[in-house]
Structure formats: C-alpha cells, structure tokens
C-alpha cells in the first residue's frame, strides 16, 4: 500500500510573544498560527517487515535527528503495529526559516501513517504523540488556524479572514535553540486574550519577540527586513514586514493573492535590475514567493475524530 503526494504546509506566526519561562527551561508563548500554501510533499510505501526508513538522505539532517523517522517510530511504538514504511520527502519549505517545515513534515507522517497503517488514533491521541517531537508539531495535527499558549500546545481554533502573503527568506538559516537561549531575549511580555487579537487587524497586532535577537545575531535578516520595508510595493501601502517564528523568513500580508503576486513581481524585478547593473544595494534572498493563506490543514479530514 502507498500514499503519494501528501502535503505538509508551512505556517506563519502572526505574532509571537514570550510571556515567561518554566523551571525546566521551556519558554511560555502566546502566538497565532496560520497555515499557508507553501508545502513540502511526502510519499509513503508500507513495509511488512516493520522497518522505518527514508528513501533518500536529507542534507544536514542525520537519521537520528530526522523528525519524519522519529514521528513514524513514535506512532509505531504507541500502537504496537508491526508495519513499517519507507518515507520520501520533497522539501520546498526552507530549513531554518521559522515556517515550521520539519514540524509540519512530522505531523504529516503521523496523520498519513495513521491512515496507511489503519491504526485508528484520534486527533487528541496524535497530538499527544506530536508534542514530544516539537512544540510546533501539535498545531499541524490540530489542523486549523489557532491561538496558541503554553509552550505552543494549548490551542484554540481561530476563524481568520482570507489573506495572502509574500514570503521571503534572506540568505540565512536560523537554528531555533540559539535564539531562545539568548540572554537578551524578552521573556516577560504581557499576557493578551484572543479577544485582543481578534479586535485588531492581523497584520499589525503585537510583535515577534524573537526579532531583536535574530536581527542582532543575523544581520543579513535585519538588512533584508529593512530593505523589503523600503520597497514601494509595501511602503506605499503601509504594509509592514514581519519575521515568522525564530526566523529567518520574513512575510507581508495582503488582502488578496493578486496583490501579493504583484508585490513579488515588482520586488524581484528590482532585484534583477540590481544584478544587471552590478549593484549591491539589496540583500540576497533564497526564496521570494507569493502564496495564499489556508483556512485549514489540507489533511484535516484524514482524522476521523
């Protein structure tokens, strides 16, 4: 049995406040998650011998650190199934970009293998398996836009308006651990309520408390944010540039996808013009893409209850 072309969408943090720290070192957060139509793709082939394997190496990620393999083994152990799987992953979500690519891949593995193996776990049971894999993994199993608290595991569904996003990755990858361990990270932001968030346009609510640390440690991210903010496609319309998660990806929110596509076209044209004239006035980017926001995870209905 096989499952092909199974999506794992990226997420954005529409704001991210660090409101405290637990005795065990984990940080307490408040954030709003939204999925976007920028997806990794996974393929699964069931194995009768119980072996969990990946079809190809993932550059920079050992088997021991591969969340897709860890997720599959967690489901296998929790359910006692004797089935295995070979997992193939096509990466499109940037690594070290703050878009939750690894977490999303792990969640898709849990959801897809629960279906492929017929193990029948509920959403709540899958979310319980997801949390030890990483604080962002449960929201992808949860399957819809969410207001998150705790370490990211306390989730309340959000109904968000249709929006589109320009997403840009500077020439940088940011490891999350180093950002949260920085001594100058703000850890005492005031608690807010869902009502506070919903009463404000999502593009201007709150802030990302991790931005100052990332901007200090990764000046190329700061430079990219400042440069994008000065582009007429954004500046003339008062559209702010924000960082998602622990970076390095930046984003801007638009009411409709054609507006985001137009902004991408104008910004990339400026970049091409700079290359032709040998100008060094703009930072380098690994990714500039326009994509719609999603109202729910594309696999939400793969879990019966």
mmCIF file of N, CA, C and O in Angstrom, residues 214-255:
data_model
loop_
_atom_site.group_PDB
_atom_site.id
_atom_site.type_symbol
_atom_site.label_atom_id
_atom_site.label_comp_id
_atom_site.label_asym_id
_atom_site.label_seq_id
_atom_site.Cartn_x
_atom_site.Cartn_y
_atom_site.Cartn_z
ATOM 1 N N UNK A 214 17.241 37.808 16.660
ATOM 2 C CA UNK A 214 17.643 37.337 15.328
ATOM 3 C C UNK A 214 18.332 38.453 14.556
ATOM 4 O O UNK A 214 19.367 38.240 13.903
ATOM 5 N N UNK A 215 17.779 39.658 14.613
ATOM 6 C CA UNK A 215 18.369 40.778 13.884
ATOM 7 C C UNK A 215 19.788 41.077 14.378
ATOM 8 O O UNK A 215 20.653 41.463 13.591
ATOM 9 N N UNK A 216 20.032 40.878 15.675
ATOM 10 C CA UNK A 216 21.379 41.130 16.212
ATOM 11 C C UNK A 216 22.350 40.036 15.788
ATOM 12 O O UNK A 216 23.490 40.319 15.385
ATOM 13 N N UNK A 217 21.908 38.778 15.876
ATOM 14 C CA UNK A 217 22.799 37.656 15.588
ATOM 15 C C UNK A 217 22.949 37.383 14.094
ATOM 16 O O UNK A 217 23.970 36.833 13.662
ATOM 17 N N UNK A 218 21.950 37.767 13.319
ATOM 18 C CA UNK A 218 21.959 37.513 11.874
ATOM 19 C C UNK A 218 21.661 38.826 11.148
ATOM 20 O O UNK A 218 20.530 39.084 10.733
ATOM 21 N N UNK A 219 22.664 39.675 10.994
ATOM 22 C CA UNK A 219 22.441 40.991 10.399
ATOM 23 C C UNK A 219 21.873 40.932 8.986
ATOM 24 O O UNK A 219 21.230 41.880 8.543
ATOM 25 N N UNK A 220 22.091 39.814 8.269
ATOM 26 C CA UNK A 220 21.529 39.709 6.934
ATOM 27 C C UNK A 220 20.000 39.639 6.972
ATOM 28 O O UNK A 220 19.329 40.088 6.034
ATOM 29 N N UNK A 221 19.451 39.100 8.073
ATOM 30 C CA UNK A 221 17.990 39.078 8.220
ATOM 31 C C UNK A 221 17.474 40.495 8.502
ATOM 32 O O UNK A 221 16.461 40.933 7.944
ATOM 33 N N UNK A 222 18.191 41.213 9.358
ATOM 34 C CA UNK A 222 17.825 42.607 9.628
ATOM 35 C C UNK A 222 17.886 43.449 8.358
ATOM 36 O O UNK A 222 16.971 44.216 8.057
ATOM 37 N N UNK A 223 18.957 43.273 7.602
ATOM 38 C CA UNK A 223 19.110 44.048 6.367
ATOM 39 C C UNK A 223 17.995 43.727 5.379
ATOM 40 O O UNK A 223 17.443 44.623 4.731
ATOM 41 N N UNK A 224 17.650 42.453 5.272
ATOM 42 C CA UNK A 224 16.586 42.054 4.355
ATOM 43 C C UNK A 224 15.239 42.636 4.780
ATOM 44 O O UNK A 224 14.458 43.111 3.947
ATOM 45 N N UNK A 225 14.970 42.622 6.082
ATOM 46 C CA UNK A 225 13.718 43.183 6.582
ATOM 47 C C UNK A 225 13.632 44.675 6.293
ATOM 48 O O UNK A 225 12.596 45.185 5.839
ATOM 49 N N UNK A 226 14.720 45.379 6.552
ATOM 50 C CA UNK A 226 14.735 46.828 6.311
ATOM 51 C C UNK A 226 14.589 47.120 4.818
ATOM 52 O O UNK A 226 13.843 48.033 4.427
ATOM 53 N N UNK A 227 15.270 46.349 3.976
ATOM 54 C CA UNK A 227 15.203 46.580 2.530
ATOM 55 C C UNK A 227 13.804 46.329 1.997
ATOM 56 O O UNK A 227 13.269 47.130 1.216
ATOM 57 N N UNK A 228 13.176 45.230 2.403
ATOM 58 C CA UNK A 228 11.820 44.945 1.951
ATOM 59 C C UNK A 228 10.850 46.041 2.390
ATOM 60 O O UNK A 228 9.965 46.451 1.627
ATOM 61 N N UNK A 229 11.016 46.510 3.617
ATOM 62 C CA UNK A 229 10.120 47.559 4.137
ATOM 63 C C UNK A 229 10.199 48.840 3.330
ATOM 64 O O UNK A 229 9.238 49.619 3.288
ATOM 65 N N UNK A 230 11.348 49.068 2.678
ATOM 66 C CA UNK A 230 11.539 50.291 1.902
ATOM 67 C C UNK A 230 11.073 50.155 0.453
ATOM 68 O O UNK A 230 11.060 51.140 -0.286
ATOM 69 N N UNK A 231 10.675 48.951 0.045
ATOM 70 C CA UNK A 231 10.220 48.773 -1.333
ATOM 71 C C UNK A 231 8.831 49.382 -1.514
ATOM 72 O O UNK A 231 7.954 49.217 -0.665
ATOM 73 N N UNK A 232 8.643 50.055 -2.633
ATOM 74 C CA UNK A 232 7.400 50.787 -2.858
ATOM 75 C C UNK A 232 6.180 49.875 -2.833
ATOM 76 O O UNK A 232 5.100 50.293 -2.406
ATOM 77 N N UNK A 233 6.342 48.628 -3.256
ATOM 78 C CA UNK A 233 5.221 47.681 -3.259
ATOM 79 C C UNK A 233 4.641 47.479 -1.866
ATOM 80 O O UNK A 233 3.462 47.157 -1.716
ATOM 81 N N UNK A 234 5.451 47.697 -0.838
ATOM 82 C CA UNK A 234 4.996 47.568 0.541
ATOM 83 C C UNK A 234 4.873 48.919 1.227
ATOM 84 O O UNK A 234 3.870 49.218 1.881
ATOM 85 N N UNK A 235 5.904 49.755 1.082
ATOM 86 C CA UNK A 235 5.946 51.028 1.803
ATOM 87 C C UNK A 235 4.793 51.931 1.417
ATOM 88 O O UNK A 235 4.182 52.577 2.293
ATOM 89 N N UNK A 236 4.474 52.019 0.131
ATOM 90 C CA UNK A 236 3.425 52.932 -0.323
ATOM 91 C C UNK A 236 2.053 52.537 0.209
ATOM 92 O O UNK A 236 1.145 53.368 0.265
ATOM 93 N N UNK A 237 1.898 51.283 0.606
ATOM 94 C CA UNK A 237 0.612 50.797 1.107
ATOM 95 C C UNK A 237 0.620 50.592 2.614
ATOM 96 O O UNK A 237 -0.363 50.108 3.182
ATOM 97 N N UNK A 238 1.724 50.957 3.251
ATOM 98 C CA UNK A 238 1.809 50.825 4.703
ATOM 99 C C UNK A 238 1.778 49.389 5.189
ATOM 100 O O UNK A 238 1.281 49.115 6.280
ATOM 101 N N UNK A 239 2.320 48.466 4.387
ATOM 102 C CA UNK A 239 2.304 47.045 4.752
ATOM 103 C C UNK A 239 3.600 46.707 5.478
ATOM 104 O O UNK A 239 4.679 46.820 4.901
ATOM 105 N N UNK A 240 3.520 46.305 6.732
ATOM 106 C CA UNK A 240 4.744 46.009 7.486
ATOM 107 C C UNK A 240 5.338 44.658 7.107
ATOM 108 O O UNK A 240 4.653 43.772 6.581
ATOM 109 N N UNK A 241 6.615 44.506 7.388
ATOM 110 C CA UNK A 241 7.329 43.246 7.186
ATOM 111 C C UNK A 241 7.568 42.623 8.552
ATOM 112 O O UNK A 241 8.034 43.295 9.475
ATOM 113 N N UNK A 242 7.245 41.334 8.664
ATOM 114 C CA UNK A 242 7.435 40.642 9.933
ATOM 115 C C UNK A 242 8.250 39.379 9.736
ATOM 116 O O UNK A 242 8.349 38.851 8.628
ATOM 117 N N UNK A 243 8.792 38.889 10.825
ATOM 118 C CA UNK A 243 9.519 37.627 10.822
ATOM 119 C C UNK A 243 8.619 36.549 11.395
ATOM 120 O O UNK A 243 7.886 36.791 12.361
ATOM 121 N N UNK A 244 8.669 35.360 10.822
ATOM 122 C CA UNK A 244 7.879 34.239 11.330
ATOM 123 C C UNK A 244 8.713 33.384 12.266
ATOM 124 O O UNK A 244 9.872 33.061 11.969
ATOM 125 N N UNK A 245 8.145 33.020 13.389
ATOM 126 C CA UNK A 245 8.824 32.140 14.332
ATOM 127 C C UNK A 245 10.169 32.671 14.744
ATOM 128 O O UNK A 245 10.330 33.865 15.039
ATOM 129 N N UNK A 246 11.169 31.808 14.725
ATOM 130 C CA UNK A 246 12.524 32.217 15.091
ATOM 131 C C UNK A 246 13.348 32.620 13.875
ATOM 132 O O UNK A 246 14.564 32.744 13.963
ATOM 133 N N UNK A 247 12.680 32.866 12.726
ATOM 134 C CA UNK A 247 13.367 33.304 11.516
ATOM 135 C C UNK A 247 14.015 32.127 10.799
ATOM 136 O O UNK A 247 13.970 30.995 11.258
ATOM 137 N N UNK A 248 14.551 32.407 9.601
ATOM 138 C CA UNK A 248 14.886 33.697 9.062
ATOM 139 C C UNK A 248 13.833 34.285 8.122
ATOM 140 O O UNK A 248 14.016 35.385 7.614
ATOM 141 N N UNK A 249 12.743 33.568 7.844
ATOM 142 C CA UNK A 249 11.801 34.036 6.826
ATOM 143 C C UNK A 249 11.020 35.248 7.289
ATOM 144 O O UNK A 249 10.616 35.366 8.454
ATOM 145 N N UNK A 250 10.790 36.140 6.332
ATOM 146 C CA UNK A 250 10.026 37.363 6.537
ATOM 147 C C UNK A 250 8.762 37.285 5.700
ATOM 148 O O UNK A 250 8.719 36.592 4.683
ATOM 149 N N UNK A 251 7.726 38.013 6.126
ATOM 150 C CA UNK A 251 6.493 37.988 5.345
ATOM 151 C C UNK A 251 5.751 39.309 5.440
ATOM 152 O O UNK A 251 5.957 40.104 6.364
ATOM 153 N N UNK A 252 4.891 39.530 4.454
ATOM 154 C CA UNK A 252 3.993 40.679 4.436
ATOM 155 C C UNK A 252 2.608 40.167 4.053
ATOM 156 O O UNK A 252 2.474 39.266 3.215
ATOM 157 N N UNK A 253 1.577 40.732 4.668
ATOM 158 C CA UNK A 253 0.205 40.252 4.478
ATOM 159 C C UNK A 253 -0.567 41.139 3.522
ATOM 160 O O UNK A 253 -0.485 42.370 3.588
ATOM 161 N N UNK A 254 -1.352 40.499 2.630
ATOM 162 C CA UNK A 254 -2.177 41.202 1.655
ATOM 163 C C UNK A 254 -3.613 40.675 1.718
ATOM 164 O O UNK A 254 -3.848 39.537 2.135
ATOM 165 N N UNK A 255 -4.551 41.504 1.274
ATOM 166 C CA UNK A 255 -5.957 41.099 1.296
ATOM 167 C C UNK A 255 -6.246 39.998 0.285
ATOM 168 O O UNK A 255 -7.058 39.109 0.537
#
